[in-house]
C-alpha atoms as one frame of an Amber mdcrd trajectory, in Angstrom:
protein
  32.375 167.141 154.959  30.936 170.577 155.635  28.146 170.585 158.223  25.289
 173.089 158.267  23.018 173.284 161.299  19.637 174.919 160.881  17.548 175.893
 163.890  14.025 177.144 163.264  10.903 178.431 164.982   7.602 178.082 163.153
   4.000 178.604 164.177   2.090 178.315 160.906   4.574 176.121 159.055   5.880
 178.942 156.838   9.259 179.185 158.564   9.635 175.417 158.793   9.135 175.331
 155.019  11.789 178.052 154.631  14.202 175.985 156.746  13.430 172.900 154.626
  14.129 174.823 151.389  17.517 175.933 152.744  18.286 172.397 153.957  17.479
 170.907 150.559  19.638 173.539 148.840  22.556 172.617 151.119  22.058 168.915
 150.412  22.122 169.635 146.668  25.534 171.252 147.277  26.811 168.100 149.053
  26.686 169.715 152.481  25.602 167.622 155.452  22.556 169.162 157.148  21.071
 168.907 160.620  17.767 170.694 161.062  16.014 171.103 164.409  13.122 172.967
 165.942  14.493 175.571 168.384  13.182 173.924 171.559  14.980 170.660 170.698
  18.559 172.011 170.640  20.992 174.216 172.509  23.024 177.060 170.994  26.196
 175.111 171.871  25.196 172.642 169.144  26.343 175.300 166.652  29.918 174.786
 167.890  30.091 171.526 165.858  28.871 173.173 162.652  30.683 174.991 159.862
  27.536 176.912 158.895  25.018 178.133 161.495  21.553 179.110 160.289  18.579
 180.417 162.221  15.185 180.562 160.526  12.612 182.414 162.597   9.343 184.189
 162.211   8.558 187.535 163.776   5.542 187.673 166.055   3.165 190.635 166.174
   4.888 194.020 166.291   8.471 192.805 166.025   8.681 190.341 168.903  10.727
 187.164 168.978   8.540 184.053 169.039   8.089 182.812 172.630   9.560 179.404
 171.804  12.883 180.838 170.569  13.514 183.387 173.344  15.551 180.972 175.496
  17.653 179.923 172.503  18.204 183.593 171.604  19.297 184.510 175.126  21.585
 181.479 175.519  23.136 182.097 172.089  24.491 185.392 173.405  26.593 183.475
 175.968  28.725 181.434 173.534  31.618 182.239 171.210  31.138 181.336 167.546
  34.330 182.937 166.235  35.345 181.214 163.034  31.809 180.039 162.257  29.815
 181.257 159.275  26.205 182.266 159.858  23.064 183.159 157.970  19.596 184.180
 159.102  16.308 183.873 157.265  12.690 183.973 158.236   9.138 184.995 157.662
   7.017 187.896 158.697   4.047 189.917 157.593   4.531 193.226 155.783   1.308
 194.367 157.454   3.444 195.145 160.528   5.899 198.042 160.787   8.737 195.842
 162.070   8.750 193.335 159.204  10.970 190.329 160.062  12.606 192.141 162.995
  13.512 188.784 164.608  15.798 188.092 161.635  17.628 191.362 162.380  17.771
 190.514 166.105  19.523 187.199 165.396  21.921 188.863 162.944  22.987 191.256
 165.693  23.610 188.405 168.143  25.670 186.369 165.661  27.837 189.438 164.994
  28.208 190.072 168.735  29.421 186.510 169.414  32.053 186.564 166.694  30.452
 184.644 163.829  31.066 185.754 160.251  28.132 186.676 158.036  28.171 184.379
 155.025  25.140 185.704 153.165  22.620 188.518 153.336  19.499 187.632 155.264
  16.400 186.496 153.428  13.052 187.830 154.620   9.882 186.213 153.327   6.421
 187.791 153.439   4.265 185.004 154.902   4.778 181.846 152.779   7.685 181.295
 150.388   6.757 181.829 146.755   8.870 181.115 143.666  11.078 184.224 143.962
  11.582 183.548 147.684  12.615 179.956 146.959  15.208 181.211 144.464  16.483
 183.718 147.049  16.735 180.992 149.706  18.615 178.679 147.330  21.037 181.528
 146.494  21.386 182.203 150.253  22.434 178.582 150.861  24.843 178.662 147.904
  26.506 181.865 149.196  26.859 180.356 152.685  28.408 177.221 151.194  30.880
 179.295 149.163  31.831 181.263 152.283  33.194 178.157 154.035  35.095 176.643
 151.112
């Protein structure tokens, strides 16, 4: 069975909700899902997965959340060649660097050899109906990429 691992960072609960929406979409596609908060796992855990997903928020003016910095730095040290990845997250369009952390993780996944399975999904604050549809389509595209 295909395994998707989702690692998330969430301060207000918005990004955790985004991760849960993606997880539920995977489950509806008969994909096994493991979902963890970023301080509870190591990047090496992605080595067991077929699909690697990071869901993160962007803090302030484009900074990575403090709690995901270690995960981000350690992720750069592993090889995920042959793995499919996707990145999603939340931000606030009030800031110039909207969802920059999503872009930062995309760059790392590319650098370590993973294959992009779907375009990133960026959500302004909390997921609304259109965002939920985009996240479900994101999960479906990732699932199709590994089959």
